[in-house]
Amino acid sequence: MTYKNFPMVPRVIFGRGSFNQLNEILAPKRLNMNAPFIFLVDDVFKNNVWLTSRISLSYDDKIVFISTKEEPKTSQVDELVEDIILMSKERPSGIIGIGGGALLDLAKAVSIMITNEGEAKDYQGWDLVKNPAIYHVGIPTISGTGAEVSRTTVLTGPDRKLGINSDYTPFDQVILDSELTKDVPKNQWFYTGMDCYIHCIESLTGTYLNAFSESYGEMALDLCKQIFLEDNLSTIDAQEKLMMASWHGGMSIAYSQVGVAHAMSYGLSYLLGIKHGVGNCIVFDHLEEFYPEGVEVFKQMKIKHNITLPQGICSSLSDKEFDIMIDVALSLEPLWENAIGNNWKKTITREKLRDLYQKM
Ligand code: NAD
Ligand code: ZN
C-alpha cells in the first residue's frame, strides 16, 4: 500500500472583513513593476464598488470580469492565458480568483497554464502537470464547492469534464471572508451549499473512507445540519459556518472520493450544461437506494427552504443523448468504486443509469 502525499493550502486567513487585507497580503509577492497581478473576478461584481474598490491596482495590474453563465472550459482557460501573456510585459506575479467554484477553478487553471506548455485539455487527469504554477490566491464569494481547498480544477474539455488534479493546483493563499457571501441568491445558496452536504454524504458512506476523511466529513456534515435544518443561527453565524463546512467537506474528499451523485451530475453537465450545484441536487433527490439517510435529510432541507428542483430535464432526450451521459458517468471509475466497491460494474449497468436519468 502506498499512501498519497498530498499538498494543502499553506496560508489561509479567516474572518469577516479579512478581504480588506488583500493588498497587504499581495504586496510582498509582487515580483517587479512589469509583473502584474491579474484579478479574475465573477462579473456579478462588475458594478459592485463595495468589493472592487478594495482591490488596489498598481503598475500593470488588471481586473478581468468573467461570466459564470457556463462552467469553466479548457478553451476558456487557453484564451485567458493567451490574453494575459499578451497584455503583460513579464510573467505575472500572481493570479487572484474572486467568486464561486467557477472562478476559483479558472484562477487555478490559468496559474498552471502560464508555466506549462500546450493546452489545458492536455492536463485533464491526474498528475500530468510538470511545472509549478505561478502564485495563486483563492477568495470564495459563495460557499460549498470546497474548490478553495481542493487539489483539482474542474474543466469541461472537448472530450470530457475532468479536473486538472495535481500537486501544483491548490492555492498558495486563501482568504475566507464570509461577508463576501452576503448577497448570494437563495436558490444558489442552497444548491452550492448542498454540493458540500453531498460531498460529506458521498465521502462518509464510501468504501474509500478513512479516519482522515471521516473526521473532516463529520465536522462538515454537522455544520450543514445546523445551517440547513436549525432555526437559531444568526445570518452571520450561518455564513461563517457554511464557509468552514465547505472547507472541511473539501478536505474530506481530498483523501477519499465523491460518489454516485457526482458521477451522474457530470453527465448532466456535459450534455445539458446543467451547473454543478443544481445538477447534484437533481440527481441526489433520486438516490435513496444508495444514500437512504442522506437523501431523507436532503428532502427535509429542501422542504424547509422551499426549494423546487427542475423536473423532467431528461424527458425528451434521444437514445444517443442518454448514451453520452451514461458514458461520461461510467468513465468516472474511482467515484463508482468509492460508492459501491470493487464489484461496482456488476450492479451499475447502462440500463440502471438510464432508468435513473429518466426519472430526472
Ligand atoms: P458558480 O461559481 O458558478 O457561482 C454560482 C452563481 O453564484 C453564479 O451565478 C455567480 O455569479 C453567483 N455568485 C457567486 N458569488 C456571489 C455573491 N457573493 N453574490 C451574488 N452572486 C454570487 O458556482 P459554484 O456552485 O460556486 O461552483 C460550481 C463550479 O465549481 C463548477 O464549475 C464545478 O465544476 C466547480 N467545482 C469545483 C470543485 C473543485 O474542487 N475544484 C469542487 C466542486 C465544484
Ligand atoms: Zn461537488
GROMACS .gro file of C-alpha atoms and ligand atoms in nm:
model
  405
    1MET     CA    1   0.000   0.000   0.000
    2THR     CA    2   0.134   0.343  -0.088
    3TYR     CA    3  -0.032   0.647   0.060
    4LYS     CA    4  -0.098   0.975  -0.111
    5ASN     CA    5   0.127   1.258   0.000
    6PHE     CA    6  -0.093   1.549  -0.075
    7PRO     CA    7  -0.035   1.922  -0.052
    8MET     CA    8  -0.255   2.158   0.147
    9VAL     CA    9  -0.320   2.528   0.116
   10PRO     CA   10  -0.024   2.671   0.311
   11ARG     CA   11  -0.183   3.002   0.411
   12VAL     CA   12  -0.537   3.095   0.500
   13ILE     CA   13  -0.689   3.399   0.658
   14PHE     CA   14  -1.037   3.375   0.811
   15GLY     CA   15  -1.269   3.645   0.934
   16ARG     CA   16  -1.533   3.896   0.839
   17GLY     CA   17  -1.364   4.188   0.670
   18SER     CA   18  -1.038   3.996   0.612
   19PHE     CA   19  -1.074   4.082   0.241
   20ASN     CA   20  -0.951   4.430   0.347
   21GLN     CA   21  -0.607   4.275   0.397
   22LEU     CA   22  -0.578   4.159   0.036
   23ASN     CA   23  -0.342   4.435  -0.071
   24GLU     CA   24  -0.101   4.385   0.218
   25ILE     CA   25  -0.101   4.009   0.156
   26LEU     CA   26  -0.016   4.058  -0.211
   27ALA     CA   27   0.245   4.335  -0.179
   28PRO     CA   28   0.541   4.113  -0.080
   29LYS     CA   29   0.455   3.871  -0.361
   30ARG     CA   30   0.499   4.129  -0.637
   31LEU     CA   31   0.798   4.021  -0.847
   32ASN     CA   32   0.859   4.362  -1.008
   33MET     CA   33   0.683   4.654  -1.174
   34ASN     CA   34   0.638   4.467  -1.501
   35ALA     CA   35   0.491   4.154  -1.343
   36PRO     CA   36   0.126   4.238  -1.272
   37PHE     CA   37  -0.132   4.078  -1.050
   38ILE     CA   38  -0.429   3.960  -1.254
   39PHE     CA   39  -0.762   3.951  -1.071
   40LEU     CA   40  -1.019   3.716  -1.223
   41VAL     CA   41  -1.350   3.831  -1.078
   42ASP     CA   42  -1.704   3.696  -1.125
   43ASP     CA   43  -1.887   3.955  -1.335
   44VAL     CA   44  -2.171   3.956  -1.084
   45PHE     CA   45  -1.939   4.205  -0.904
   46LYS     CA   46  -1.882   4.427  -1.207
   47ASN     CA   47  -2.061   4.730  -1.069
   48ASN     CA   48  -2.010   4.638  -0.706
   49VAL     CA   49  -1.799   4.918  -0.565
   50TRP     CA   50  -1.817   4.770  -0.215
   51LEU     CA   51  -1.600   4.483  -0.340
   52THR     CA   52  -1.396   4.624  -0.630
   53SER     CA   53  -1.292   4.944  -0.452
   54ARG     CA   54  -1.092   4.729  -0.212
   55ILE     CA   55  -0.875   4.584  -0.489
   56SER     CA   56  -0.598   4.836  -0.535
   57LEU     CA   57  -0.439   4.815  -0.878
   58SER     CA   58  -0.075   4.920  -0.920
   59TYR     CA   59   0.150   4.933  -1.230
   60ASP     CA   60   0.002   4.694  -1.489
   61ASP     CA   61  -0.237   4.505  -1.258
   62LYS     CA   62  -0.571   4.420  -1.415
   63ILE     CA   63  -0.916   4.307  -1.320
   64VAL     CA   64  -1.077   4.069  -1.570
   65PHE     CA   65  -1.450   4.019  -1.514
   66ILE     CA   66  -1.572   3.675  -1.613
   67SER     CA   67  -1.924   3.548  -1.670
   68THR     CA   68  -2.027   3.225  -1.497
   69LYS     CA   69  -2.318   3.159  -1.729
   70GLU     CA   70  -2.133   2.846  -1.834
   71GLU     CA   71  -1.893   2.636  -1.629
   72PRO     CA   72  -1.520   2.678  -1.699
   73LYS     CA   73  -1.388   2.529  -2.022
   74THR     CA   74  -1.038   2.428  -2.123
   75SER     CA   75  -1.064   2.658  -2.426
   76GLN     CA   76  -1.161   2.948  -2.199
   77VAL     CA   77  -0.850   2.886  -1.988
   78ASP     CA   78  -0.631   2.881  -2.301
   79GLU     CA   79  -0.781   3.211  -2.421
   80LEU     CA   80  -0.734   3.376  -2.082
   81VAL     CA   81  -0.373   3.262  -2.066
   82GLU     CA   82  -0.305   3.397  -2.412
   83ASP     CA   83  -0.465   3.733  -2.329
   84ILE     CA   84  -0.267   3.758  -2.005
   85ILE     CA   85   0.061   3.679  -2.178
   86LEU     CA   86  -0.014   3.939  -2.448
   87MET     CA   87  -0.114   4.209  -2.202
   88SER     CA   88   0.175   4.160  -1.957
   89LYS     CA   89   0.532   4.273  -2.009
   90GLU     CA   90   0.651   3.984  -1.794
   91ARG     CA   91   0.507   3.670  -1.644
   92PRO     CA   92   0.250   3.787  -1.386
   93SER     CA   93   0.328   3.799  -1.015
   94GLY     CA   94   0.007   3.614  -0.940
   95ILE     CA   95  -0.349   3.525  -1.029
   96ILE     CA   96  -0.627   3.604  -0.783
   97GLY     CA   97  -0.964   3.433  -0.829
   98ILE     CA   98  -1.266   3.602  -0.669
   99GLY     CA   99  -1.602   3.426  -0.697
  100GLY     CA  100  -1.759   3.083  -0.669
  101GLY     CA  101  -1.624   2.743  -0.768
  102ALA     CA  102  -1.613   2.854  -1.131
  103LEU     CA  103  -1.382   3.149  -1.070
  104LEU     CA  104  -1.168   2.959  -0.821
  105ASP     CA  105  -1.118   2.682  -1.077
  106LEU     CA  106  -1.035   2.930  -1.352
  107ALA     CA  107  -0.774   3.100  -1.133
  108LYS     CA  108  -0.612   2.767  -1.050
  109ALA     CA  109  -0.611   2.651  -1.412
  110VAL     CA  110  -0.477   2.980  -1.552
  111SER     CA  111  -0.195   2.989  -1.295
  112ILE     CA  112  -0.093   2.637  -1.403
  113MET     CA  113  -0.118   2.701  -1.776
  114ILE     CA  114   0.101   3.013  -1.758
  115THR     CA  115   0.401   2.792  -1.678
  116ASN     CA  116   0.309   2.476  -1.869
  117GLU     CA  117   0.329   2.424  -2.246
  118GLY     CA  118   0.037   2.324  -2.464
  119GLU     CA  119  -0.334   2.339  -2.396
  120ALA     CA  120  -0.535   2.298  -2.077
  121LYS     CA  121  -0.706   1.987  -2.212
  122ASP     CA  122  -0.367   1.808  -2.219
  123TYR     CA  123  -0.355   1.827  -1.840
  124GLN     CA  124  -0.704   1.698  -1.754
  125GLY     CA  125  -0.642   1.393  -1.543
  126TRP     CA  126  -0.411   1.305  -1.257
  127ASP     CA  127  -0.059   1.439  -1.207
  128LEU     CA  128   0.011   1.549  -1.562
  129VAL     CA  129   0.130   1.900  -1.471
  130LYS     CA  130   0.509   1.930  -1.500
  131ASN     CA  131   0.597   2.280  -1.377
  132PRO     CA  132   0.483   2.460  -1.064
  133ALA     CA  133   0.204   2.714  -1.120
  134ILE     CA  134   0.257   3.084  -1.056
  135TYR     CA  135   0.142   3.226  -0.721
  136HIS     CA  136  -0.236   3.199  -0.696
  137VAL     CA  137  -0.491   3.317  -0.444
  138GLY     CA  138  -0.850   3.200  -0.397
  139ILE     CA  139  -1.122   3.419  -0.250
  140PRO     CA  140  -1.461   3.244  -0.237
  141THR     CA  141  -1.774   3.458  -0.253
  142ILE     CA  142  -2.017   3.166  -0.221
  143SER     CA  143  -1.965   2.857  -0.006
  144GLY     CA  144  -1.995   2.488  -0.075
  145THR     CA  145  -1.777   2.351  -0.352
  146GLY     CA  146  -1.458   2.315  -0.150
  147ALA     CA  147  -1.273   2.439  -0.460
  148GLU     CA  148  -1.088   2.679  -0.228
  149VAL     CA  149  -0.908   2.387  -0.067
  150SER     CA  150  -0.905   2.110  -0.325
  151ARG     CA  151  -0.624   1.968  -0.538
  152THR     CA  152  -0.826   1.990  -0.858
  153THR     CA  153  -0.969   2.239  -1.102
  154VAL     CA  154  -1.272   2.102  -1.287
  155LEU     CA  155  -1.288   2.192  -1.657
  156THR     CA  156  -1.507   2.093  -1.946
  157GLY     CA  157  -1.285   1.998  -2.238
  158PRO     CA  158  -1.359   1.886  -2.592
  159ASP     CA  159  -1.393   1.522  -2.484
  160ARG     CA  160  -1.482   1.527  -2.118
  161LYS     CA  161  -1.543   1.713  -1.798
  162LEU     CA  162  -1.247   1.633  -1.578
  163GLY     CA  163  -1.019   1.810  -1.334
  164ILE     CA  164  -0.655   1.903  -1.356
  165ASN     CA  165  -0.556   1.715  -1.041
  166SER     CA  166  -0.202   1.796  -0.937
  167ASP     CA  167   0.023   1.898  -0.651
  168TYR     CA  168   0.052   2.242  -0.815
  169THR     CA  169  -0.325   2.302  -0.828
  170PRO     CA  170  -0.401   2.408  -0.465
  171PHE     CA  171  -0.396   2.777  -0.386
  172ASP     CA  172  -0.091   2.936  -0.222
  173GLN     CA  173  -0.323   3.159  -0.022
  174VAL     CA  174  -0.694   3.160   0.056
  175ILE     CA  175  -0.897   3.443   0.204
  176LEU     CA  176  -1.214   3.330   0.381
  177ASP     CA  177  -1.428   3.637   0.441
  178SER     CA  178  -1.788   3.527   0.484
  179GLU     CA  179  -1.910   3.884   0.436
  180LEU     CA  180  -1.840   3.838   0.064
  181THR     CA  181  -2.122   3.580   0.052
  182LYS     CA  182  -2.390   3.812   0.190
  183ASP     CA  183  -2.572   3.874  -0.140
  184VAL     CA  184  -2.583   3.520  -0.280
  185PRO     CA  185  -2.937   3.450  -0.411
  186LYS     CA  186  -3.128   3.199  -0.201
  187ASN     CA  187  -3.161   2.917  -0.455
  188GLN     CA  188  -2.793   2.939  -0.544
  189TRP     CA  189  -2.704   2.942  -0.173
  190PHE     CA  190  -2.896   2.617  -0.136
  191TYR     CA  191  -2.754   2.446  -0.449
  192THR     CA  192  -2.390   2.529  -0.375
  193GLY     CA  193  -2.442   2.455  -0.004
  194MET     CA  194  -2.585   2.117  -0.097
  195ASP     CA  195  -2.271   2.046  -0.300
  196CYS     CA  196  -2.093   2.049   0.034
  197TYR     CA  197  -2.360   1.836   0.202
  198ILE     CA  198  -2.338   1.581  -0.082
  199HIS     CA  199  -1.956   1.576  -0.060
  200CYS     CA  200  -1.998   1.476   0.305
  201ILE     CA  201  -2.253   1.202   0.239
  202GLU     CA  202  -2.057   1.058  -0.052
  203SER     CA  203  -1.734   1.062   0.142
  204LEU     CA  204  -1.874   0.928   0.470
  205THR     CA  205  -2.061   0.637   0.308
  206GLY     CA  206  -1.786   0.549   0.059
  207THR     CA  207  -1.559   0.248   0.059
  208TYR     CA  208  -1.253   0.479   0.049
  209LEU     CA  209  -1.338   0.621   0.391
  210ASN     CA  210  -1.056   0.654   0.644
  211ALA     CA  211  -1.017   0.840   0.973
  212PHE     CA  212  -0.871   1.146   0.799
  213SER     CA  213  -1.169   1.190   0.567
  214GLU     CA  214  -1.417   1.085   0.830
  215SER     CA  215  -1.312   1.348   1.081
  216TYR     CA  216  -1.341   1.631   0.828
  217GLY     CA  217  -1.659   1.485   0.677
  218GLU     CA  218  -1.832   1.460   1.013
  219MET     CA  219  -1.746   1.816   1.105
  220ALA     CA  220  -1.878   1.944   0.773
  221LEU     CA  221  -2.193   1.733   0.793
  222ASP     CA  222  -2.270   1.856   1.142
  223LEU     CA  223  -2.227   2.217   1.027
  224CYS     CA  224  -2.455   2.156   0.726
  225LYS     CA  225  -2.726   2.016   0.951
  226GLN     CA  226  -2.703   2.323   1.178
  227ILE     CA  227  -2.715   2.560   0.882
  228PHE     CA  228  -2.990   2.396   0.678
  229LEU     CA  229  -3.212   2.245   0.950
  230GLU     CA  230  -3.190   2.461   1.262
  231ASP     CA  231  -3.365   2.791   1.322
  232ASN     CA  232  -3.149   2.951   1.585
  233LEU     CA  233  -2.843   3.056   1.383
  234SER     CA  234  -2.786   3.422   1.307
  235THR     CA  235  -2.727   3.509   0.942
  236ILE     CA  236  -2.362   3.585   1.009
  237ASP     CA  237  -2.313   3.262   1.201
  238ALA     CA  238  -2.471   3.067   0.920
  239GLN     CA  239  -2.246   3.232   0.658
  240GLU     CA  240  -1.932   3.169   0.863
  241LYS     CA  241  -2.027   2.810   0.934
  242LEU     CA  242  -2.106   2.737   0.570
  243MET     CA  243  -1.766   2.872   0.473
  244MET     CA  244  -1.599   2.629   0.714
  245ALA     CA  245  -1.830   2.343   0.612
  246SER     CA  246  -1.718   2.395   0.252
  247TRP     CA  247  -1.354   2.383   0.361
  248HIS     CA  248  -1.393   2.068   0.571
  249GLY     CA  249  -1.608   1.900   0.306
  250GLY     CA  250  -1.333   1.969   0.053
  251MET     CA  251  -1.071   1.828   0.293
  252SER     CA  252  -1.285   1.519   0.344
  253ILE     CA  253  -1.299   1.430  -0.025
  254ALA     CA  254  -0.934   1.519  -0.077
  255TYR     CA  255  -0.840   1.197   0.095
  256SER     CA  256  -1.135   0.990  -0.029
  257GLN     CA  257  -1.368   1.045  -0.325
  258VAL     CA  258  -1.715   1.159  -0.421
  259GLY     CA  259  -1.979   0.914  -0.544
  260VAL     CA  260  -2.295   0.844  -0.742
  261ALA     CA  261  -2.444   1.196  -0.741
  262HIS     CA  262  -2.124   1.350  -0.874
  263ALA     CA  263  -2.072   1.082  -1.140
  264MET     CA  264  -2.423   1.127  -1.275
  265SER     CA  265  -2.424   1.504  -1.237
  266TYR     CA  266  -2.111   1.525  -1.455
  267GLY     CA  267  -2.317   1.352  -1.727
  268LEU     CA  268  -2.594   1.614  -1.696
  269SER     CA  269  -2.343   1.893  -1.701
  270TYR     CA  270  -2.155   1.760  -2.004
  271LEU     CA  271  -2.462   1.703  -2.220
  272LEU     CA  272  -2.708   1.964  -2.099
  273GLY     CA  273  -2.482   2.226  -1.941
  274ILE     CA  274  -2.660   2.183  -1.605
  275LYS     CA  275  -2.447   2.350  -1.341
  276HIS     CA  276  -2.273   2.155  -1.069
  277GLY     CA  277  -2.473   2.260  -0.763
  278VAL     CA  278  -2.821   2.224  -0.905
  279GLY     CA  279  -2.717   1.915  -1.106
  280ASN     CA  280  -2.604   1.740  -0.789
  281CYS     CA  281  -2.937   1.825  -0.622
  282ILE     CA  282  -3.139   1.696  -0.920
  283VAL     CA  283  -2.951   1.366  -0.912
  284PHE     CA  284  -2.926   1.325  -0.535
  285ASP     CA  285  -3.303   1.364  -0.499
  286HIS     CA  286  -3.336   1.023  -0.674
  287LEU     CA  287  -3.060   0.831  -0.496
  288GLU     CA  288  -3.249   0.684  -0.198
  289GLU     CA  289  -3.128   0.335  -0.278
  290PHE     CA  290  -2.763   0.441  -0.249
  291TYR     CA  291  -2.787   0.700   0.028
  292PRO     CA  292  -3.114   0.637   0.219
  293GLU     CA  293  -3.046   0.856   0.523
  294GLY     CA  294  -2.864   1.126   0.331
  295VAL     CA  295  -3.147   1.163   0.080
  296GLU     CA  296  -3.411   1.172   0.353
  297VAL     CA  297  -3.235   1.459   0.529
  298PHE     CA  298  -3.179   1.633   0.193
  299LYS     CA  299  -3.554   1.624   0.128
  300GLN     CA  300  -3.618   1.779   0.470
  301MET     CA  301  -3.375   2.060   0.389
  302LYS     CA  302  -3.540   2.114   0.053
  303ILE     CA  303  -3.883   2.148   0.215
  304LYS     CA  304  -3.757   2.372   0.493
  305HIS     CA  305  -3.615   2.618   0.240
  306ASN     CA  306  -3.898   2.591  -0.011
  307ILE     CA  307  -3.675   2.473  -0.292
  308THR     CA  308  -3.835   2.334  -0.607
  309LEU     CA  309  -3.588   2.149  -0.826
  310PRO     CA  310  -3.617   2.145  -1.206
  311GLN     CA  311  -3.812   1.838  -1.324
  312GLY     CA  312  -3.829   1.647  -1.649
  313ILE     CA  313  -3.491   1.764  -1.778
  314CYS     CA  314  -3.428   1.426  -1.943
  315SER     CA  315  -3.783   1.372  -2.069
  316SER     CA  316  -3.719   1.444  -2.435
  317LEU     CA  317  -3.369   1.310  -2.480
  318SER     CA  318  -3.277   1.068  -2.759
  319ASP     CA  319  -3.111   0.730  -2.708
  320LYS     CA  320  -2.788   0.881  -2.832
  321GLU     CA  321  -2.807   1.159  -2.575
  322PHE     CA  322  -2.871   0.916  -2.291
  323ASP     CA  323  -2.569   0.720  -2.413
  324ILE     CA  324  -2.347   1.028  -2.396
  325MET     CA  325  -2.447   1.098  -2.035
  326ILE     CA  326  -2.407   0.733  -1.940
  327ASP     CA  327  -2.061   0.721  -2.100
  328VAL     CA  328  -1.950   1.029  -1.905
  329ALA     CA  329  -2.087   0.892  -1.578
  330LEU     CA  330  -1.937   0.544  -1.622
  331SER     CA  331  -1.596   0.682  -1.716
  332LEU     CA  332  -1.556   0.818  -1.362
  333GLU     CA  333  -1.445   0.482  -1.226
  334PRO     CA  334  -1.296   0.592  -0.892
  335LEU     CA  335  -1.629   0.756  -0.799
  336TRP     CA  336  -1.818   0.430  -0.855
  337GLU     CA  337  -1.553   0.226  -0.684
  338ASN     CA  338  -1.579   0.454  -0.382
  339ALA     CA  339  -1.960   0.448  -0.382
  340ILE     CA  340  -2.022   0.079  -0.448
  341GLY     CA  341  -1.693  -0.108  -0.409
  342ASN     CA  342  -1.465  -0.310  -0.637
  343ASN     CA  343  -1.751  -0.501  -0.795
  344TRP     CA  344  -1.948  -0.192  -0.896
  345LYS     CA  345  -1.968  -0.300  -1.260
  346LYS     CA  346  -2.200  -0.587  -1.162
  347THR     CA  347  -2.478  -0.355  -1.047
  348ILE     CA  348  -2.407  -0.025  -1.222
  349THR     CA  349  -2.516  -0.113  -1.573
  350ARG     CA  350  -2.608   0.117  -1.859
  351GLU     CA  351  -2.975   0.022  -1.810
  352LYS     CA  352  -2.956   0.111  -1.441
  353LEU     CA  353  -2.820   0.456  -1.519
  354ARG     CA  354  -3.072   0.511  -1.796
  355ASP     CA  355  -3.357   0.428  -1.556
  356LEU     CA  356  -3.222   0.679  -1.306
  357TYR     CA  357  -3.167   0.954  -1.565
  358GLN     CA  358  -3.520   0.901  -1.696
  359LYS     CA  359  -3.661   0.995  -1.356
  360MET     CA  360  -3.486   1.334  -1.360
  361NAD     P1  361  -2.050   2.943  -0.957
  361NAD     O1  362  -1.909   2.976  -0.935
  361NAD     O2  363  -2.098   2.928  -1.096
  361NAD     O3  364  -2.140   3.052  -0.884
  361NAD     C1  365  -2.280   3.031  -0.880
  361NAD     C2  366  -2.356   3.158  -0.906
  361NAD     O4  367  -2.349   3.240  -0.792
  361NAD     C3  368  -2.304   3.240  -1.022
  361NAD     O5  369  -2.412   3.289  -1.095
  361NAD     C4  370  -2.230   3.353  -0.954
  361NAD     O6  371  -2.228   3.470  -1.034
  361NAD     C5  372  -2.311   3.372  -0.829
  361NAD     N1  373  -2.238   3.431  -0.715
  361NAD     C6  374  -2.120   3.391  -0.662
  361NAD     N2  375  -2.091   3.466  -0.555
  361NAD     C7  376  -2.191   3.554  -0.540
  361NAD     C8  377  -2.219   3.659  -0.447
  361NAD     N3  378  -2.138   3.683  -0.343
  361NAD     N4  379  -2.331   3.731  -0.463
  361NAD     C9  380  -2.417   3.705  -0.565
  361NAD     N5  381  -2.397   3.607  -0.656
  361NAD    C10  382  -2.285   3.533  -0.643
  361NAD     O7  383  -2.097   2.811  -0.881
  361NAD     P2  384  -2.044   2.725  -0.759
  361NAD     O8  385  -2.157   2.638  -0.723
  361NAD     O9  386  -1.977   2.807  -0.655
  361NAD    O10  387  -1.930   2.639  -0.827
  361NAD    C11  388  -1.957   2.546  -0.927
  361NAD    C12  389  -1.830   2.522  -1.004
  361NAD    O11  390  -1.732   2.471  -0.916
  361NAD    C13  391  -1.847   2.421  -1.114
  361NAD    O12  392  -1.778   2.467  -1.228
  361NAD    C14  393  -1.784   2.296  -1.058
  361NAD    O13  394  -1.731   2.211  -1.157
  361NAD    C15  395  -1.677   2.353  -0.971
  361NAD     N6  396  -1.635   2.268  -0.859
  361NAD    C16  397  -1.505   2.256  -0.835
  361NAD    C17  398  -1.457   2.180  -0.731
  361NAD    C18  399  -1.311   2.168  -0.708
  361NAD    O14  400  -1.271   2.100  -0.616
  361NAD     N7  401  -1.228   2.232  -0.784
  361NAD    C19  402  -1.547   2.115  -0.646
  361NAD    C20  403  -1.683   2.128  -0.672
  361NAD    C21  404  -1.727   2.207  -0.778
  362ZN      ZN  405  -1.916   1.881  -0.585
   0.00000   0.00000   0.00000
